[in-house]
Amino acid sequence: MRVIDSHCHLDFTELRPWLQTSLAQARAAGVDTWLVPGVTAATWQSLLEFCQQQPGAYPALGLHPYFIAEHRPQDVVWLAQLLKQQAPLAVGEIGLDKCIEPLHWQWQLQLCEQQLRLAEQAGLPVILHVRKAHQEMQALLKQVGFSHGGIVHAFSGSAEQAEPYLRRGFKLGVGGALTYPRAQRLHRLVKALPDAWVLETDAPSMPLMGYQGEPNLPHRILEVLQHIAQLWQLSPEQAAARLTAQTLQVLPGLAAAKTPC
Ligand SMILES: [Zn+2]
């Protein structure tokens, strides 16, 4: 069985005390690849170094809307250079978030558009973070003519909101949210659209049911896999094979990268 975590902040300091044990547990069960998204220009360098040292960890580079107040116009110029020099797997995580304070909405739109254009030019997929802004995101994707797909991370929208992303070549990220009994709409959507999903933890965020209030840990992706397998009435191995194939479709750079043993 091969499992890919398409969104995991392995470099975040909150994970440090548990990191090696959790990764060893994950590896023993077949998790061999992690996409580690970038969030601020100040942490890109340490993220790149982290991924060089950690077998199976691959970087994406981007400016996360959650840290909107930290981003500067020159960060985008540096991002363009790093995309050429460092060849990350994706641009991310980038996006639009209407739930943050301060909102800086115009700056969010501008930064997201600029990063979509860089990804389009570089031929790279994007890792999108979208909260309460699916319409605005669709408008940006259209305006940029974005054509390289990617992942809408932690998708919790409706079938109607999912559809235009899927048409544009995106997959939807699913993680700990699925383990809550109240997530019925998500359960229905995972069942109805089996070809749409890729696995993620978003560790140390998005704890699974039963672990609220604790940092989420990378090996818990295996519990998410169990839940999906149950919904699809497949064995975990069969579900993992489907999810891994779907992840490689939207992260072609991973398919080319050699798998660590
Ligand atoms: Zn994230």
PDB file of C-alpha atoms and ligand atoms in Angstrom:
ATOM      1  CA  MET A   1       0.000   0.000   0.000  1.00  0.00           C
ATOM      2  CA  ARG A   2       1.265   3.468  -0.896  1.00  0.00           C
ATOM      3  CA  VAL A   3      -0.224   6.579   0.729  1.00  0.00           C
ATOM      4  CA  ILE A   4       0.575  10.201  -0.129  1.00  0.00           C
ATOM      5  CA  ASP A   5      -0.202  13.092   2.205  1.00  0.00           C
ATOM      6  CA  SER A   6      -0.933  15.913  -0.227  1.00  0.00           C
ATOM      7  CA  HIS A   7      -0.880  18.648   2.408  1.00  0.00           C
ATOM      8  CA  CYS A   8       1.151  18.456   5.603  1.00  0.00           C
ATOM      9  CA  HIS A   9       3.085  21.230   7.376  1.00  0.00           C
ATOM     10  CA  LEU A  10       5.877  18.931   8.537  1.00  0.00           C
ATOM     11  CA  ASP A  11       8.169  21.927   9.006  1.00  0.00           C
ATOM     12  CA  PHE A  12       5.952  23.666  11.604  1.00  0.00           C
ATOM     13  CA  THR A  13       7.602  23.824  15.030  1.00  0.00           C
ATOM     14  CA  GLU A  14       4.428  22.574  16.802  1.00  0.00           C
ATOM     15  CA  LEU A  15       5.105  19.148  15.264  1.00  0.00           C
ATOM     16  CA  ARG A  16       8.723  18.897  16.311  1.00  0.00           C
ATOM     17  CA  PRO A  17       8.325  16.889  19.566  1.00  0.00           C
ATOM     18  CA  TRP A  18       6.330  14.153  17.791  1.00  0.00           C
ATOM     19  CA  LEU A  19       7.703  14.374  14.281  1.00  0.00           C
ATOM     20  CA  GLN A  20      10.123  11.456  14.067  1.00  0.00           C
ATOM     21  CA  THR A  21       7.891   8.981  15.938  1.00  0.00           C
ATOM     22  CA  SER A  22       4.853   9.960  13.900  1.00  0.00           C
ATOM     23  CA  LEU A  23       6.737   9.753  10.593  1.00  0.00           C
ATOM     24  CA  ALA A  24       8.171   6.357  11.519  1.00  0.00           C
ATOM     25  CA  GLN A  25       4.670   5.092  12.298  1.00  0.00           C
ATOM     26  CA  ALA A  26       3.349   6.534   9.025  1.00  0.00           C
ATOM     27  CA  ARG A  27       6.208   5.060   6.994  1.00  0.00           C
ATOM     28  CA  ALA A  28       5.750   1.621   8.548  1.00  0.00           C
ATOM     29  CA  ALA A  29       2.155   1.651   7.249  1.00  0.00           C
ATOM     30  CA  GLY A  30       2.992   2.768   3.700  1.00  0.00           C
ATOM     31  CA  VAL A  31       2.894   6.585   3.828  1.00  0.00           C
ATOM     32  CA  ASP A  32       5.984   7.572   1.858  1.00  0.00           C
ATOM     33  CA  THR A  33       5.365  11.048   0.456  1.00  0.00           C
ATOM     34  CA  TRP A  34       4.373  14.420   1.904  1.00  0.00           C
ATOM     35  CA  LEU A  35       3.729  17.666   0.076  1.00  0.00           C
ATOM     36  CA  VAL A  36       4.804  20.440   2.441  1.00  0.00           C
ATOM     37  CA  PRO A  37       3.204  23.759   1.439  1.00  0.00           C
ATOM     38  CA  GLY A  38       4.933  27.082   1.953  1.00  0.00           C
ATOM     39  CA  VAL A  39       3.124  29.822   3.859  1.00  0.00           C
ATOM     40  CA  THR A  40       5.356  32.920   4.159  1.00  0.00           C
ATOM     41  CA  ALA A  41       8.466  34.202   2.386  1.00  0.00           C
ATOM     42  CA  ALA A  42      10.287  34.247   5.744  1.00  0.00           C
ATOM     43  CA  THR A  43       9.941  30.454   6.056  1.00  0.00           C
ATOM     44  CA  TRP A  44      10.580  29.336   2.426  1.00  0.00           C
ATOM     45  CA  GLN A  45      14.305  28.834   2.954  1.00  0.00           C
ATOM     46  CA  SER A  46      13.913  26.667   6.049  1.00  0.00           C
ATOM     47  CA  LEU A  47      11.116  24.733   4.323  1.00  0.00           C
ATOM     48  CA  LEU A  48      13.394  23.982   1.349  1.00  0.00           C
ATOM     49  CA  GLU A  49      16.176  22.830   3.691  1.00  0.00           C
ATOM     50  CA  PHE A  50      13.736  20.714   5.698  1.00  0.00           C
ATOM     51  CA  CYS A  51      12.560  18.927   2.544  1.00  0.00           C
ATOM     52  CA  GLN A  52      16.138  18.243   1.464  1.00  0.00           C
ATOM     53  CA  GLN A  53      16.804  16.459   4.737  1.00  0.00           C
ATOM     54  CA  GLN A  54      13.544  14.571   5.110  1.00  0.00           C
ATOM     55  CA  PRO A  55      13.097  11.608   2.740  1.00  0.00           C
ATOM     56  CA  GLY A  56       9.758  11.767   0.946  1.00  0.00           C
ATOM     57  CA  ALA A  57       9.049  15.428   1.782  1.00  0.00           C
ATOM     58  CA  TYR A  58       8.556  17.727  -1.201  1.00  0.00           C
ATOM     59  CA  PRO A  59       8.020  21.490  -1.049  1.00  0.00           C
ATOM     60  CA  ALA A  60       5.425  23.778  -2.545  1.00  0.00           C
ATOM     61  CA  LEU A  61       6.107  27.503  -2.333  1.00  0.00           C
ATOM     62  CA  GLY A  62       3.527  30.193  -1.823  1.00  0.00           C
ATOM     63  CA  LEU A  63       2.066  32.984   0.276  1.00  0.00           C
ATOM     64  CA  HIS A  64      -0.837  31.761   2.436  1.00  0.00           C
ATOM     65  CA  PRO A  65      -3.786  34.170   2.813  1.00  0.00           C
ATOM     66  CA  TYR A  66      -3.878  33.469   6.561  1.00  0.00           C
ATOM     67  CA  PHE A  67      -0.609  35.453   6.902  1.00  0.00           C
ATOM     68  CA  ILE A  68      -1.820  38.254   4.607  1.00  0.00           C
ATOM     69  CA  ALA A  69      -0.553  41.010   6.913  1.00  0.00           C
ATOM     70  CA  GLU A  70       3.043  39.661   6.627  1.00  0.00           C
ATOM     71  CA  HIS A  71       3.285  39.487   2.841  1.00  0.00           C
ATOM     72  CA  ARG A  72       5.116  42.208   0.884  1.00  0.00           C
ATOM     73  CA  PRO A  73       4.975  43.023  -2.846  1.00  0.00           C
ATOM     74  CA  GLN A  74       8.627  41.960  -3.268  1.00  0.00           C
ATOM     75  CA  ASP A  75       7.799  38.453  -1.950  1.00  0.00           C
ATOM     76  CA  VAL A  76       6.139  37.691  -5.295  1.00  0.00           C
ATOM     77  CA  VAL A  77       9.306  38.712  -7.148  1.00  0.00           C
ATOM     78  CA  TRP A  78      11.337  36.351  -4.977  1.00  0.00           C
ATOM     79  CA  LEU A  79       8.763  33.611  -5.470  1.00  0.00           C
ATOM     80  CA  ALA A  80       9.177  33.920  -9.251  1.00  0.00           C
ATOM     81  CA  GLN A  81      12.957  33.434  -8.827  1.00  0.00           C
ATOM     82  CA  LEU A  82      12.576  30.455  -6.496  1.00  0.00           C
ATOM     83  CA  LEU A  83      10.155  28.734  -8.859  1.00  0.00           C
ATOM     84  CA  LYS A  84      12.943  28.766 -11.457  1.00  0.00           C
ATOM     85  CA  GLN A  85      15.830  27.888  -9.137  1.00  0.00           C
ATOM     86  CA  GLN A  86      14.242  25.375  -6.788  1.00  0.00           C
ATOM     87  CA  ALA A  87      11.647  23.649  -9.001  1.00  0.00           C
ATOM     88  CA  PRO A  88       9.053  23.024  -6.254  1.00  0.00           C
ATOM     89  CA  LEU A  89       6.201  20.627  -7.003  1.00  0.00           C
ATOM     90  CA  ALA A  90       3.484  23.275  -6.825  1.00  0.00           C
ATOM     91  CA  VAL A  91       2.673  26.861  -5.975  1.00  0.00           C
ATOM     92  CA  GLY A  92       0.943  26.922  -2.601  1.00  0.00           C
ATOM     93  CA  GLU A  93      -0.586  27.308  -0.415  1.00  0.00           C
ATOM     94  CA  ILE A  94      -2.298  30.308  -1.887  1.00  0.00           C
ATOM     95  CA  GLY A  95      -5.901  31.386  -1.855  1.00  0.00           C
ATOM     96  CA  LEU A  96      -8.716  33.530  -0.566  1.00  0.00           C
ATOM     97  CA  ASP A  97     -10.020  33.478   2.999  1.00  0.00           C
ATOM     98  CA  LYS A  98     -12.960  35.586   4.099  1.00  0.00           C
ATOM     99  CA  CYS A  99     -12.768  34.345   7.711  1.00  0.00           C
ATOM    100  CA  ILE A 100      -9.511  36.028   8.696  1.00  0.00           C
ATOM    101  CA  GLU A 101      -8.792  39.234  10.588  1.00  0.00           C
ATOM    102  CA  PRO A 102      -7.578  41.615   9.209  1.00  0.00           C
ATOM    103  CA  LEU A 103      -9.214  40.705   5.908  1.00  0.00           C
ATOM    104  CA  HIS A 104      -7.089  42.916   3.575  1.00  0.00           C
ATOM    105  CA  TRP A 105      -9.393  41.718   0.813  1.00  0.00           C
ATOM    106  CA  GLN A 106      -7.954  43.667  -2.125  1.00  0.00           C
ATOM    107  CA  TRP A 107      -4.434  42.566  -1.188  1.00  0.00           C
ATOM    108  CA  GLN A 108      -5.638  38.953  -0.926  1.00  0.00           C
ATOM    109  CA  LEU A 109      -7.142  39.121  -4.420  1.00  0.00           C
ATOM    110  CA  GLN A 110      -4.058  40.761  -5.855  1.00  0.00           C
ATOM    111  CA  LEU A 111      -1.591  38.311  -4.294  1.00  0.00           C
ATOM    112  CA  CYS A 112      -3.651  35.305  -5.277  1.00  0.00           C
ATOM    113  CA  GLU A 113      -3.947  36.483  -8.859  1.00  0.00           C
ATOM    114  CA  GLN A 114      -0.212  37.190  -9.111  1.00  0.00           C
ATOM    115  CA  GLN A 115       0.661  33.752  -7.754  1.00  0.00           C
ATOM    116  CA  LEU A 116      -1.806  32.033 -10.100  1.00  0.00           C
ATOM    117  CA  ARG A 117      -0.103  33.819 -12.993  1.00  0.00           C
ATOM    118  CA  LEU A 118       3.340  32.674 -11.811  1.00  0.00           C
ATOM    119  CA  ALA A 119       2.100  29.083 -11.558  1.00  0.00           C
ATOM    120  CA  GLU A 120       0.543  29.299 -15.011  1.00  0.00           C
ATOM    121  CA  GLN A 121       3.828  30.580 -16.482  1.00  0.00           C
ATOM    122  CA  ALA A 122       5.870  27.944 -14.647  1.00  0.00           C
ATOM    123  CA  GLY A 123       3.491  25.157 -15.698  1.00  0.00           C
ATOM    124  CA  LEU A 124       2.884  24.195 -12.058  1.00  0.00           C
ATOM    125  CA  PRO A 125      -0.275  23.084 -10.226  1.00  0.00           C
ATOM    126  CA  VAL A 126      -1.519  25.145  -7.269  1.00  0.00           C
ATOM    127  CA  ILE A 127      -2.549  24.234  -3.730  1.00  0.00           C
ATOM    128  CA  LEU A 128      -5.602  26.367  -2.959  1.00  0.00           C
ATOM    129  CA  HIS A 129      -6.912  27.434   0.437  1.00  0.00           C
ATOM    130  CA  VAL A 130     -10.458  28.783  -0.047  1.00  0.00           C
ATOM    131  CA  ARG A 131     -12.839  29.791   2.734  1.00  0.00           C
ATOM    132  CA  LYS A 132     -16.179  31.420   1.933  1.00  0.00           C
ATOM    133  CA  ALA A 133     -14.774  32.615  -1.398  1.00  0.00           C
ATOM    134  CA  HIS A 134     -15.390  29.913  -4.019  1.00  0.00           C
ATOM    135  CA  GLN A 135     -17.099  32.306  -6.443  1.00  0.00           C
ATOM    136  CA  GLU A 136     -14.286  34.815  -6.224  1.00  0.00           C
ATOM    137  CA  MET A 137     -11.726  32.021  -6.693  1.00  0.00           C
ATOM    138  CA  GLN A 138     -13.538  30.780  -9.803  1.00  0.00           C
ATOM    139  CA  ALA A 139     -13.516  34.333 -11.181  1.00  0.00           C
ATOM    140  CA  LEU A 140      -9.723  34.587 -10.622  1.00  0.00           C
ATOM    141  CA  LEU A 141      -9.013  31.196 -12.204  1.00  0.00           C
ATOM    142  CA  LYS A 142     -11.019  32.243 -15.222  1.00  0.00           C
ATOM    143  CA  GLN A 143      -9.410  35.679 -15.453  1.00  0.00           C
ATOM    144  CA  VAL A 144      -5.917  34.145 -15.355  1.00  0.00           C
ATOM    145  CA  GLY A 145      -6.926  31.304 -17.685  1.00  0.00           C
ATOM    146  CA  PHE A 146      -5.341  28.922 -15.205  1.00  0.00           C
ATOM    147  CA  SER A 147      -4.790  25.537 -16.826  1.00  0.00           C
ATOM    148  CA  HIS A 148      -2.518  23.385 -14.632  1.00  0.00           C
ATOM    149  CA  GLY A 149      -4.998  22.182 -12.007  1.00  0.00           C
ATOM    150  CA  GLY A 150      -4.017  21.303  -8.480  1.00  0.00           C
ATOM    151  CA  ILE A 151      -5.745  20.680  -5.174  1.00  0.00           C
ATOM    152  CA  VAL A 152      -8.486  22.560  -3.343  1.00  0.00           C
ATOM    153  CA  HIS A 153      -7.281  21.779   0.141  1.00  0.00           C
ATOM    154  CA  ALA A 154      -9.702  20.875   2.983  1.00  0.00           C
ATOM    155  CA  PHE A 155     -12.698  21.144   0.680  1.00  0.00           C
ATOM    156  CA  SER A 156     -15.951  21.432   2.604  1.00  0.00           C
ATOM    157  CA  GLY A 157     -18.247  22.986   0.009  1.00  0.00           C
ATOM    158  CA  SER A 158     -21.200  21.667  -1.949  1.00  0.00           C
ATOM    159  CA  ALA A 159     -21.343  19.563  -5.111  1.00  0.00           C
ATOM    160  CA  GLU A 160     -22.179  22.757  -7.030  1.00  0.00           C
ATOM    161  CA  GLN A 161     -19.055  24.448  -5.662  1.00  0.00           C
ATOM    162  CA  ALA A 162     -16.900  21.391  -6.416  1.00  0.00           C
ATOM    163  CA  GLU A 163     -17.988  21.021 -10.022  1.00  0.00           C
ATOM    164  CA  PRO A 164     -16.147  23.971 -11.672  1.00  0.00           C
ATOM    165  CA  TYR A 165     -12.890  23.006  -9.910  1.00  0.00           C
ATOM    166  CA  LEU A 166     -13.170  19.432 -11.153  1.00  0.00           C
ATOM    167  CA  ARG A 167     -13.861  20.668 -14.680  1.00  0.00           C
ATOM    168  CA  ARG A 168     -10.689  22.756 -14.487  1.00  0.00           C
ATOM    169  CA  GLY A 169      -8.578  19.718 -13.558  1.00  0.00           C
ATOM    170  CA  PHE A 170      -8.483  20.115  -9.776  1.00  0.00           C
ATOM    171  CA  LYS A 171      -8.898  17.450  -7.105  1.00  0.00           C
ATOM    172  CA  LEU A 172     -10.320  18.078  -3.633  1.00  0.00           C
ATOM    173  CA  GLY A 173      -8.333  17.490  -0.446  1.00  0.00           C
ATOM    174  CA  VAL A 174      -9.975  15.529   2.372  1.00  0.00           C
ATOM    175  CA  GLY A 175      -8.639  14.966   5.885  1.00  0.00           C
ATOM    176  CA  GLY A 176      -9.644  14.950   9.539  1.00  0.00           C
ATOM    177  CA  ALA A 177     -12.981  16.714   8.913  1.00  0.00           C
ATOM    178  CA  LEU A 178     -14.286  13.457   7.457  1.00  0.00           C
ATOM    179  CA  THR A 179     -13.947  11.644  10.801  1.00  0.00           C
ATOM    180  CA  TYR A 180     -16.726  13.681  12.469  1.00  0.00           C
ATOM    181  CA  PRO A 181     -20.224  12.141  12.359  1.00  0.00           C
ATOM    182  CA  ARG A 182     -21.731  15.608  11.815  1.00  0.00           C
ATOM    183  CA  ALA A 183     -19.841  15.996   8.502  1.00  0.00           C
ATOM    184  CA  GLN A 184     -22.699  14.390   6.596  1.00  0.00           C
ATOM    185  CA  ARG A 185     -22.563  16.589   3.528  1.00  0.00           C
ATOM    186  CA  LEU A 186     -18.861  15.775   3.166  1.00  0.00           C
ATOM    187  CA  HIS A 187     -19.583  12.042   3.577  1.00  0.00           C
ATOM    188  CA  ARG A 188     -22.200  12.201   0.821  1.00  0.00           C
ATOM    189  CA  LEU A 189     -19.863  14.115  -1.477  1.00  0.00           C
ATOM    190  CA  VAL A 190     -16.944  11.721  -0.922  1.00  0.00           C
ATOM    191  CA  LYS A 191     -19.271   8.848  -1.806  1.00  0.00           C
ATOM    192  CA  ALA A 192     -20.840  10.572  -4.802  1.00  0.00           C
ATOM    193  CA  LEU A 193     -17.570  11.739  -6.390  1.00  0.00           C
ATOM    194  CA  PRO A 194     -15.004   8.959  -5.826  1.00  0.00           C
ATOM    195  CA  ASP A 195     -12.703  10.321  -8.545  1.00  0.00           C
ATOM    196  CA  ALA A 196     -12.485  13.776  -6.993  1.00  0.00           C
ATOM    197  CA  TRP A 197     -10.431  13.265  -3.851  1.00  0.00           C
ATOM    198  CA  VAL A 198      -6.866  13.227  -2.567  1.00  0.00           C
ATOM    199  CA  LEU A 199      -5.775  12.570   1.021  1.00  0.00           C
ATOM    200  CA  GLU A 200      -4.305  15.192   3.320  1.00  0.00           C
ATOM    201  CA  THR A 201      -3.780  15.819   7.035  1.00  0.00           C
ATOM    202  CA  ASP A 202      -2.950  19.553   7.139  1.00  0.00           C
ATOM    203  CA  ALA A 203      -0.993  18.546  10.279  1.00  0.00           C
ATOM    204  CA  PRO A 204      -0.565  20.154  12.792  1.00  0.00           C
ATOM    205  CA  SER A 205      -4.022  21.655  11.984  1.00  0.00           C
ATOM    206  CA  MET A 206      -7.402  19.940  11.528  1.00  0.00           C
ATOM    207  CA  PRO A 207      -7.357  17.310  14.313  1.00  0.00           C
ATOM    208  CA  LEU A 208      -9.405  14.169  13.803  1.00  0.00           C
ATOM    209  CA  MET A 209     -12.387  13.280  15.941  1.00  0.00           C
ATOM    210  CA  GLY A 210     -11.127  12.099  19.330  1.00  0.00           C
ATOM    211  CA  TYR A 211      -7.987  14.251  19.182  1.00  0.00           C
ATOM    212  CA  GLN A 212      -9.523  17.724  19.443  1.00  0.00           C
ATOM    213  CA  GLY A 213      -7.304  20.249  21.170  1.00  0.00           C
ATOM    214  CA  GLU A 214      -4.113  18.351  20.232  1.00  0.00           C
ATOM    215  CA  PRO A 215      -1.808  19.012  17.298  1.00  0.00           C
ATOM    216  CA  ASN A 216      -2.802  16.794  14.395  1.00  0.00           C
ATOM    217  CA  LEU A 217      -0.058  14.263  13.592  1.00  0.00           C
ATOM    218  CA  PRO A 218       1.040  12.912  10.195  1.00  0.00           C
ATOM    219  CA  HIS A 219       0.403   9.199  10.902  1.00  0.00           C
ATOM    220  CA  ARG A 220      -3.296   9.890  11.570  1.00  0.00           C
ATOM    221  CA  ILE A 221      -3.771  10.015   7.798  1.00  0.00           C
ATOM    222  CA  LEU A 222      -4.239   6.256   8.157  1.00  0.00           C
ATOM    223  CA  GLU A 223      -7.423   6.804  10.170  1.00  0.00           C
ATOM    224  CA  VAL A 224      -8.750   9.143   7.488  1.00  0.00           C
ATOM    225  CA  LEU A 225      -7.980   6.453   4.926  1.00  0.00           C
ATOM    226  CA  GLN A 226      -9.991   3.914   6.976  1.00  0.00           C
ATOM    227  CA  HIS A 227     -13.003   6.258   6.969  1.00  0.00           C
ATOM    228  CA  ILE A 228     -12.847   6.815   3.206  1.00  0.00           C
ATOM    229  CA  ALA A 229     -12.429   3.102   2.545  1.00  0.00           C
ATOM    230  CA  GLN A 230     -15.566   2.480   4.610  1.00  0.00           C
ATOM    231  CA  LEU A 231     -17.542   5.095   2.670  1.00  0.00           C
ATOM    232  CA  TRP A 232     -16.419   3.589  -0.628  1.00  0.00           C
ATOM    233  CA  GLN A 233     -16.875   0.020   0.617  1.00  0.00           C
ATOM    234  CA  LEU A 234     -13.308  -0.797  -0.381  1.00  0.00           C
ATOM    235  CA  SER A 235     -10.361  -2.205   1.516  1.00  0.00           C
ATOM    236  CA  PRO A 236      -7.888   0.446   2.754  1.00  0.00           C
ATOM    237  CA  GLU A 237      -5.411  -0.888   0.163  1.00  0.00           C
ATOM    238  CA  GLN A 238      -7.894  -0.393  -2.684  1.00  0.00           C
ATOM    239  CA  ALA A 239      -8.868   3.071  -1.452  1.00  0.00           C
ATOM    240  CA  ALA A 240      -5.187   4.031  -1.078  1.00  0.00           C
ATOM    241  CA  ALA A 241      -4.439   2.905  -4.635  1.00  0.00           C
ATOM    242  CA  ARG A 242      -7.230   5.119  -5.994  1.00  0.00           C
ATOM    243  CA  LEU A 243      -6.261   8.132  -3.856  1.00  0.00           C
ATOM    244  CA  THR A 244      -2.575   7.829  -4.713  1.00  0.00           C
ATOM    245  CA  ALA A 245      -3.296   7.603  -8.446  1.00  0.00           C
ATOM    246  CA  GLN A 246      -5.504  10.695  -8.159  1.00  0.00           C
ATOM    247  CA  THR A 247      -2.789  12.601  -6.273  1.00  0.00           C
ATOM    248  CA  LEU A 248      -0.201  11.773  -8.937  1.00  0.00           C
ATOM    249  CA  GLN A 249      -2.598  13.091 -11.610  1.00  0.00           C
ATOM    250  CA  VAL A 250      -2.658  16.570 -10.078  1.00  0.00           C
ATOM    251  CA  LEU A 251       0.960  16.616  -8.840  1.00  0.00           C
ATOM    252  CA  PRO A 252       2.787  15.313 -11.924  1.00  0.00           C
ATOM    253  CA  GLY A 253       6.116  16.396 -10.415  1.00  0.00           C
ATOM    254  CA  LEU A 254       5.657  13.684  -7.778  1.00  0.00           C
ATOM    255  CA  ALA A 255       5.211  11.009 -10.404  1.00  0.00           C
ATOM    256  CA  ALA A 256       8.594  12.024 -11.830  1.00  0.00           C
ATOM    257  CA  ALA A 257      10.312  12.248  -8.432  1.00  0.00           C
ATOM    258  CA  LYS A 258      11.830   9.032  -7.225  1.00  0.00           C
ATOM    259  CA  THR A 259      10.098   7.358  -4.307  1.00  0.00           C
ATOM    260  CA  PRO A 260      12.224   6.953  -1.224  1.00  0.00           C
ATOM    261  CA  CYS A 261      12.714   3.394  -0.052  1.00  0.00           C
TER     262      CYS A 261
HETATM  263 ZN    ZN B   1      -2.162  24.209   5.104  1.00  0.00          ZN
END
